[in-house]
PDB file of C-alpha atoms in Angstrom:
ATOM      1  CA  UNK A 202      -9.751  13.074 -29.486  1.00  0.00           C
ATOM      2  CA  UNK A 203     -13.240  11.570 -29.725  1.00  0.00           C
ATOM      3  CA  UNK A 204     -12.287   9.858 -32.998  1.00  0.00           C
ATOM      4  CA  UNK A 205      -9.219   8.252 -31.434  1.00  0.00           C
ATOM      5  CA  UNK A 206     -11.264   6.997 -28.474  1.00  0.00           C
ATOM      6  CA  UNK A 207     -13.847   5.525 -30.860  1.00  0.00           C
ATOM      7  CA  UNK A 208     -11.116   3.817 -32.863  1.00  0.00           C
ATOM      8  CA  UNK A 209      -9.560   2.394 -29.698  1.00  0.00           C
ATOM      9  CA  UNK A 210     -12.950   1.126 -28.552  1.00  0.00           C
ATOM     10  CA  UNK A 211     -13.567  -0.518 -31.937  1.00  0.00           C
ATOM     11  CA  UNK A 212     -10.138  -2.166 -31.813  1.00  0.00           C
ATOM     12  CA  UNK A 213     -10.809  -3.505 -28.301  1.00  0.00           C
ATOM     13  CA  UNK A 214     -14.100  -4.992 -29.480  1.00  0.00           C
ATOM     14  CA  UNK A 215     -12.456  -6.641 -32.492  1.00  0.00           C
ATOM     15  CA  UNK A 216     -10.048  -8.361 -30.088  1.00  0.00           C
ATOM     16  CA  UNK A 217     -12.752  -9.244 -27.553  1.00  0.00           C
ATOM     17  CA  UNK A 218     -14.072 -12.722 -26.806  1.00  0.00           C
ATOM     18  CA  UNK A 219     -17.554 -11.668 -27.886  1.00  0.00           C
ATOM     19  CA  UNK A 220     -16.383 -10.778 -31.388  1.00  0.00           C
ATOM     20  CA  UNK A 221     -14.180 -13.860 -31.707  1.00  0.00           C
ATOM     21  CA  UNK A 222     -16.952 -16.255 -30.631  1.00  0.00           C
ATOM     22  CA  UNK A 223     -19.456 -14.412 -32.819  1.00  0.00           C
ATOM     23  CA  UNK A 224     -17.133 -14.695 -35.813  1.00  0.00           C
ATOM     24  CA  UNK A 225     -16.688 -18.416 -35.192  1.00  0.00           C
ATOM     25  CA  UNK A 226     -20.464 -18.895 -35.150  1.00  0.00           C
ATOM     26  CA  UNK A 227     -20.781 -16.718 -38.253  1.00  0.00           C
ATOM     27  CA  UNK A 228     -18.241 -18.905 -40.074  1.00  0.00           C
ATOM     28  CA  UNK A 229     -20.345 -21.916 -39.138  1.00  0.00           C
ATOM     29  CA  UNK A 230     -23.304 -20.103 -40.686  1.00  0.00           C
ATOM     30  CA  UNK A 231     -21.318 -19.554 -43.892  1.00  0.00           C
ATOM     31  CA  UNK A 232     -20.614 -23.264 -43.919  1.00  0.00           C
ATOM     32  CA  UNK A 233     -24.339 -23.916 -43.808  1.00  0.00           C
ATOM     33  CA  UNK A 234     -24.846 -21.432 -46.620  1.00  0.00           C
ATOM     34  CA  UNK A 235     -22.214 -23.146 -48.782  1.00  0.00           C
ATOM     35  CA  UNK A 236     -23.886 -26.532 -48.329  1.00  0.00           C
ATOM     36  CA  UNK A 237     -27.255 -25.002 -49.078  1.00  0.00           C
ATOM     37  CA  UNK A 238     -28.679 -25.814 -45.646  1.00  0.00           C
ATOM     38  CA  UNK A 239     -29.379 -22.146 -44.895  1.00  0.00           C
ATOM     39  CA  UNK A 240     -31.406 -21.618 -48.049  1.00  0.00           C
ATOM     40  CA  UNK A 241     -32.015 -18.188 -49.497  1.00  0.00           C
ATOM     41  CA  UNK A 242     -32.011 -16.614 -46.042  1.00  0.00           C
ATOM     42  CA  UNK A 243     -28.359 -17.436 -45.381  1.00  0.00           C
ATOM     43  CA  UNK A 244     -27.385 -13.772 -44.615  1.00  0.00           C
ATOM     44  CA  UNK A 245     -29.966 -13.748 -41.817  1.00  0.00           C
ATOM     45  CA  UNK A 246     -28.682 -17.086 -40.559  1.00  0.00           C
ATOM     46  CA  UNK A 247     -25.069 -15.885 -40.557  1.00  0.00           C
ATOM     47  CA  UNK A 248     -25.973 -12.640 -38.772  1.00  0.00           C
ATOM     48  CA  UNK A 249     -28.135 -14.502 -36.260  1.00  0.00           C
ATOM     49  CA  UNK A 250     -25.396 -16.997 -35.462  1.00  0.00           C
ATOM     50  CA  UNK A 251     -22.875 -14.180 -35.049  1.00  0.00           C
ATOM     51  CA  UNK A 252     -25.214 -12.370 -32.666  1.00  0.00           C
ATOM     52  CA  UNK A 253     -25.913 -15.534 -30.699  1.00  0.00           C
ATOM     53  CA  UNK A 254     -22.199 -16.256 -30.374  1.00  0.00           C
ATOM     54  CA  UNK A 255     -21.505 -12.723 -29.178  1.00  0.00           C
ATOM     55  CA  UNK A 256     -24.253 -13.039 -26.557  1.00  0.00           C
ATOM     56  CA  UNK A 257     -23.101 -16.363 -25.121  1.00  0.00           C
ATOM     57  CA  UNK A 258     -19.424 -15.440 -25.032  1.00  0.00           C
ATOM     58  CA  UNK A 259     -18.070 -14.966 -21.468  1.00  0.00           C
ATOM     59  CA  UNK A 260     -17.458 -11.347 -20.475  1.00  0.00           C
ATOM     60  CA  UNK A 261     -13.956  -9.976 -20.508  1.00  0.00           C
ATOM     61  CA  UNK A 262     -12.206 -10.203 -17.169  1.00  0.00           C
ATOM     62  CA  UNK A 263     -10.880  -6.892 -15.900  1.00  0.00           C
ATOM     63  CA  UNK A 264      -7.131  -6.668 -15.905  1.00  0.00           C
ATOM     64  CA  UNK A 265      -5.636  -7.184 -12.441  1.00  0.00           C
ATOM     65  CA  UNK A 266      -4.440  -3.982 -10.819  1.00  0.00           C
ATOM     66  CA  UNK A 267      -0.800  -3.262 -11.428  1.00  0.00           C
ATOM     67  CA  UNK A 268       1.727  -3.093  -8.618  1.00  0.00           C
ATOM     68  CA  UNK A 269       1.401  -0.029  -6.449  1.00  0.00           C
ATOM     69  CA  UNK A 270       4.337   2.306  -6.698  1.00  0.00           C
ATOM     70  CA  UNK A 271       6.261   3.609  -3.694  1.00  0.00           C
ATOM     71  CA  UNK A 272       4.464   6.966  -3.699  1.00  0.00           C
ATOM     72  CA  UNK A 273       1.065   5.222  -3.669  1.00  0.00           C
ATOM     73  CA  UNK A 274       2.190   2.975  -0.818  1.00  0.00           C
ATOM     74  CA  UNK A 275       3.251   6.003   1.212  1.00  0.00           C
ATOM     75  CA  UNK A 276      -0.089   7.681   0.471  1.00  0.00           C
ATOM     76  CA  UNK A 277      -1.841   4.619   1.918  1.00  0.00           C
ATOM     77  CA  UNK A 278       0.376   4.693   5.005  1.00  0.00           C
ATOM     78  CA  UNK A 279      -0.268   8.419   5.466  1.00  0.00           C
ATOM     79  CA  UNK A 280      -4.000   7.767   5.355  1.00  0.00           C
ATOM     80  CA  UNK A 281      -3.733   5.029   7.984  1.00  0.00           C
ATOM     81  CA  UNK A 282      -1.458   7.243  10.065  1.00  0.00           C
ATOM     82  CA  UNK A 283      -4.073   9.998  10.015  1.00  0.00           C
ATOM     83  CA  UNK A 284      -6.697   7.573  11.315  1.00  0.00           C
ATOM     84  CA  UNK A 285      -4.272   6.354  13.985  1.00  0.00           C
ATOM     85  CA  UNK A 286      -3.654   9.899  15.217  1.00  0.00           C
ATOM     86  CA  UNK A 287      -7.391  10.497  15.528  1.00  0.00           C
ATOM     87  CA  UNK A 288      -7.773   7.238  17.439  1.00  0.00           C
ATOM     88  CA  UNK A 289      -4.971   7.741  19.966  1.00  0.00           C
ATOM     89  CA  UNK A 290      -6.089  11.345  20.549  1.00  0.00           C
ATOM     90  CA  UNK A 291      -9.277   9.975  22.125  1.00  0.00           C
ATOM     91  CA  UNK A 292      -7.516   7.431  24.364  1.00  0.00           C
ATOM     92  CA  UNK A 293      -6.722   8.282  27.988  1.00  0.00           C
ATOM     93  CA  UNK A 294      -3.119   7.195  28.641  1.00  0.00           C
ATOM     94  CA  UNK A 295      -0.856   7.674  31.677  1.00  0.00           C
ATOM     95  CA  UNK A 296       1.617  10.545  31.446  1.00  0.00           C
ATOM     96  CA  UNK A 297       4.856   8.595  30.775  1.00  0.00           C
ATOM     97  CA  UNK A 298       3.251   6.465  28.056  1.00  0.00           C
ATOM     98  CA  UNK A 299       1.430   9.447  26.561  1.00  0.00           C
ATOM     99  CA  UNK A 300       4.705  11.334  26.248  1.00  0.00           C
ATOM    100  CA  UNK A 301       6.445   8.366  24.651  1.00  0.00           C
ATOM    101  CA  UNK A 302       3.547   7.915  22.227  1.00  0.00           C
ATOM    102  CA  UNK A 303       3.656  11.597  21.284  1.00  0.00           C
ATOM    103  CA  UNK A 304       7.382  11.300  20.480  1.00  0.00           C
ATOM    104  CA  UNK A 305       6.725   8.182  18.410  1.00  0.00           C
ATOM    105  CA  UNK A 306       3.909   9.805  16.448  1.00  0.00           C
ATOM    106  CA  UNK A 307       6.057  12.870  15.818  1.00  0.00           C
ATOM    107  CA  UNK A 308       8.825  10.666  14.402  1.00  0.00           C
ATOM    108  CA  UNK A 309       6.390   8.771  12.185  1.00  0.00           C
ATOM    109  CA  UNK A 310       4.936  12.046  10.953  1.00  0.00           C
ATOM    110  CA  UNK A 311       8.393  13.415  10.086  1.00  0.00           C
ATOM    111  CA  UNK A 312       9.223  10.297   8.074  1.00  0.00           C
ATOM    112  CA  UNK A 313       5.934  10.483   6.162  1.00  0.00           C
ATOM    113  CA  UNK A 314       6.029  14.225   5.498  1.00  0.00           C
ATOM    114  CA  UNK A 315       6.007  14.689   1.703  1.00  0.00           C
ATOM    115  CA  UNK A 316       9.447  15.752   0.529  1.00  0.00           C
ATOM    116  CA  UNK A 317      12.931  14.394   0.118  1.00  0.00           C
ATOM    117  CA  UNK A 318      12.812  12.398   3.387  1.00  0.00           C
ATOM    118  CA  UNK A 319       9.768  10.502   2.170  1.00  0.00           C
ATOM    119  CA  UNK A 320      11.541   9.952  -1.154  1.00  0.00           C
ATOM    120  CA  UNK A 321      14.446   8.321   0.664  1.00  0.00           C
ATOM    121  CA  UNK A 322      11.983   6.192   2.632  1.00  0.00           C
ATOM    122  CA  UNK A 323      10.137   5.121  -0.529  1.00  0.00           C
ATOM    123  CA  UNK A 324      13.419   3.836  -1.994  1.00  0.00           C
ATOM    124  CA  UNK A 325      13.744   1.295   0.841  1.00  0.00           C
ATOM    125  CA  UNK A 326      10.928  -1.316   0.676  1.00  0.00           C
ATOM    126  CA  UNK A 327      11.934  -2.900   3.996  1.00  0.00           C
ATOM    127  CA  UNK A 328      11.638   0.418   5.802  1.00  0.00           C
ATOM    128  CA  UNK A 329       8.273   1.089   4.159  1.00  0.00           C
ATOM    129  CA  UNK A 330       7.054  -2.324   5.328  1.00  0.00           C
ATOM    130  CA  UNK A 331       8.341  -1.784   8.869  1.00  0.00           C
ATOM    131  CA  UNK A 332       6.684   1.626   9.137  1.00  0.00           C
ATOM    132  CA  UNK A 333       3.419   0.332   7.694  1.00  0.00           C
ATOM    133  CA  UNK A 334       3.383  -2.587  10.134  1.00  0.00           C
ATOM    134  CA  UNK A 335       4.026  -0.330  13.118  1.00  0.00           C
ATOM    135  CA  UNK A 336       1.274   2.127  12.170  1.00  0.00           C
ATOM    136  CA  UNK A 337      -1.321  -0.416  11.113  1.00  0.00           C
ATOM    137  CA  UNK A 338      -0.702  -3.146  13.692  1.00  0.00           C
ATOM    138  CA  UNK A 339       1.813  -2.487  16.457  1.00  0.00           C
ATOM    139  CA  UNK A 340       0.704   0.863  17.878  1.00  0.00           C
ATOM    140  CA  UNK A 341      -3.054   0.083  17.804  1.00  0.00           C
ATOM    141  CA  UNK A 342      -2.393  -3.292  19.425  1.00  0.00           C
ATOM    142  CA  UNK A 343      -0.358  -1.674  22.218  1.00  0.00           C
ATOM    143  CA  UNK A 344      -3.120   0.793  23.016  1.00  0.00           C
ATOM    144  CA  UNK A 345      -5.952  -1.736  22.705  1.00  0.00           C
ATOM    145  CA  UNK A 346      -4.190  -4.287  24.911  1.00  0.00           C
ATOM    146  CA  UNK A 347      -3.508  -1.622  27.528  1.00  0.00           C
ATOM    147  CA  UNK A 348      -7.173  -0.645  27.662  1.00  0.00           C
ATOM    148  CA  UNK A 349      -8.334  -4.241  27.975  1.00  0.00           C
ATOM    149  CA  UNK A 350      -5.727  -5.152  30.598  1.00  0.00           C
ATOM    150  CA  UNK A 351      -6.454  -2.021  32.613  1.00  0.00           C
ATOM    151  CA  UNK A 352     -10.133  -2.981  32.746  1.00  0.00           C
ATOM    152  CA  UNK A 353      -9.294  -6.434  34.167  1.00  0.00           C
ATOM    153  CA  UNK A 354      -6.782  -4.955  36.591  1.00  0.00           C
ATOM    154  CA  UNK A 355      -9.502  -2.798  38.114  1.00  0.00           C
ATOM    155  CA  UNK A 356     -11.499  -5.948  38.882  1.00  0.00           C
ATOM    156  CA  UNK A 357      -8.584  -8.041  40.123  1.00  0.00           C
ATOM    157  CA  UNK A 358      -5.695  -5.823  41.251  1.00  0.00           C
ATOM    158  CA  UNK A 359      -2.209  -7.230  41.396  1.00  0.00           C
ATOM    159  CA  UNK A 360       0.534  -8.265  39.035  1.00  0.00           C
ATOM    160  CA  UNK A 361       2.622  -6.057  36.806  1.00  0.00           C
ATOM    161  CA  UNK A 362       0.859  -2.835  35.897  1.00  0.00           C
ATOM    162  CA  UNK A 363      -0.464  -2.450  32.346  1.00  0.00           C
ATOM    163  CA  UNK A 364       0.963   1.089  32.325  1.00  0.00           C
ATOM    164  CA  UNK A 365       4.475  -0.299  32.652  1.00  0.00           C
ATOM    165  CA  UNK A 366       3.951  -2.748  29.804  1.00  0.00           C
ATOM    166  CA  UNK A 367       2.539  -0.022  27.572  1.00  0.00           C
ATOM    167  CA  UNK A 368       5.430   2.317  28.241  1.00  0.00           C
ATOM    168  CA  UNK A 369       7.926  -0.464  27.497  1.00  0.00           C
ATOM    169  CA  UNK A 370       6.170  -1.402  24.254  1.00  0.00           C
ATOM    170  CA  UNK A 371       6.115   2.185  23.052  1.00  0.00           C
ATOM    171  CA  UNK A 372       9.779   2.568  23.961  1.00  0.00           C
ATOM    172  CA  UNK A 373      10.644  -0.483  21.862  1.00  0.00           C
ATOM    173  CA  UNK A 374       8.690   0.904  18.923  1.00  0.00           C
ATOM    174  CA  UNK A 375      10.443   4.243  19.318  1.00  0.00           C
ATOM    175  CA  UNK A 376      13.821   2.509  19.300  1.00  0.00           C
ATOM    176  CA  UNK A 377      12.818   0.648  16.147  1.00  0.00           C
ATOM    177  CA  UNK A 378      11.784   3.905  14.477  1.00  0.00           C
ATOM    178  CA  UNK A 379      15.087   5.501  15.459  1.00  0.00           C
ATOM    179  CA  UNK A 380      16.992   2.567  13.932  1.00  0.00           C
ATOM    180  CA  UNK A 381      14.932   2.901  10.780  1.00  0.00           C
ATOM    181  CA  UNK A 382      15.729   6.614  10.628  1.00  0.00           C
ATOM    182  CA  UNK A 383      19.430   5.935  11.186  1.00  0.00           C
ATOM    183  CA  UNK A 384      19.449   3.332   8.398  1.00  0.00           C
ATOM    184  CA  UNK A 385      17.843   5.800   5.999  1.00  0.00           C
ATOM    185  CA  UNK A 386      20.348   8.488   6.982  1.00  0.00           C
ATOM    186  CA  UNK A 387      23.207   6.052   6.393  1.00  0.00           C
ATOM    187  CA  UNK A 388      21.799   5.036   3.015  1.00  0.00           C
ATOM    188  CA  UNK A 389      21.607   8.696   2.008  1.00  0.00           C
ATOM    189  CA  UNK A 390      25.194   9.242   3.178  1.00  0.00           C
ATOM    190  CA  UNK A 391      26.353   6.270   1.074  1.00  0.00           C
ATOM    191  CA  UNK A 392      24.518   7.689  -1.916  1.00  0.00           C
ATOM    192  CA  UNK A 393      26.252  11.007  -1.402  1.00  0.00           C
ATOM    193  CA  UNK A 394      29.648   9.308  -1.111  1.00  0.00           C
ATOM    194  CA  UNK A 395      28.972   7.295  -4.262  1.00  0.00           C
ATOM    195  CA  UNK A 396      28.174  10.469  -6.183  1.00  0.00           C
ATOM    196  CA  UNK A 397      31.329  12.139  -4.860  1.00  0.00           C
ATOM    197  CA  UNK A 398      33.414   9.168  -6.008  1.00  0.00           C
ATOM    198  CA  UNK A 399      31.750   9.277  -9.414  1.00  0.00           C
ATOM    199  CA  UNK A 400      32.536  12.987  -9.831  1.00  0.00           C
ATOM    200  CA  UNK A 401      36.132  12.414  -8.768  1.00  0.00           C
ATOM    201  CA  UNK A 402      36.613   9.583 -11.244  1.00  0.00           C
ATOM    202  CA  UNK A 403      34.950  11.578 -14.004  1.00  0.00           C
ATOM    203  CA  UNK A 404      37.317  14.464 -13.296  1.00  0.00           C
ATOM    204  CA  UNK A 405      40.337  12.185 -13.567  1.00  0.00           C
ATOM    205  CA  UNK A 406      39.275  10.994 -17.030  1.00  0.00           C
ATOM    206  CA  UNK A 407      38.267  14.365 -18.421  1.00  0.00           C
TER     207      UNK A 407
END
């Protein structure tokens, strides 16, 4: 194992910019040796030029990170969802909005629970994006705006209550989550029907 790692490291260095630039400078040193300009110390000149070239060569740029797979994306969303739950647990909300938020968080949690449901979700990039947006942006913005508006309302009463706006916003997000869930359920039903059709056609040709 150690030998293979050493061989891989040596191969990476041979292909590196440092080695290539050093070799180019070393070849220039050989040219000096051939013409006699390097004198009897031409091996030292060649080695010195190689070393100088390796030192001045630009460092290798790290490879850009590859695309994150669906499971990694869901792990990120789960992490953000955990932080969101901790945040909303410390916020004082009116009863109707608090109940609606609890239902919404329960639905999000069910969709993100590791298992076959999350696998179905991961297969639909649009649903993953919608859920990520709701958890990272929409729900925190609803709660933050409510807190700010409630503070101003205490100073200047009047107008439509911030509690009503918050409850409406959470209801809209809950409806969106229900549509997302229904779409995933329909996609799974279509997949099941497709497999049934495949088995039926395979049976007819067997």
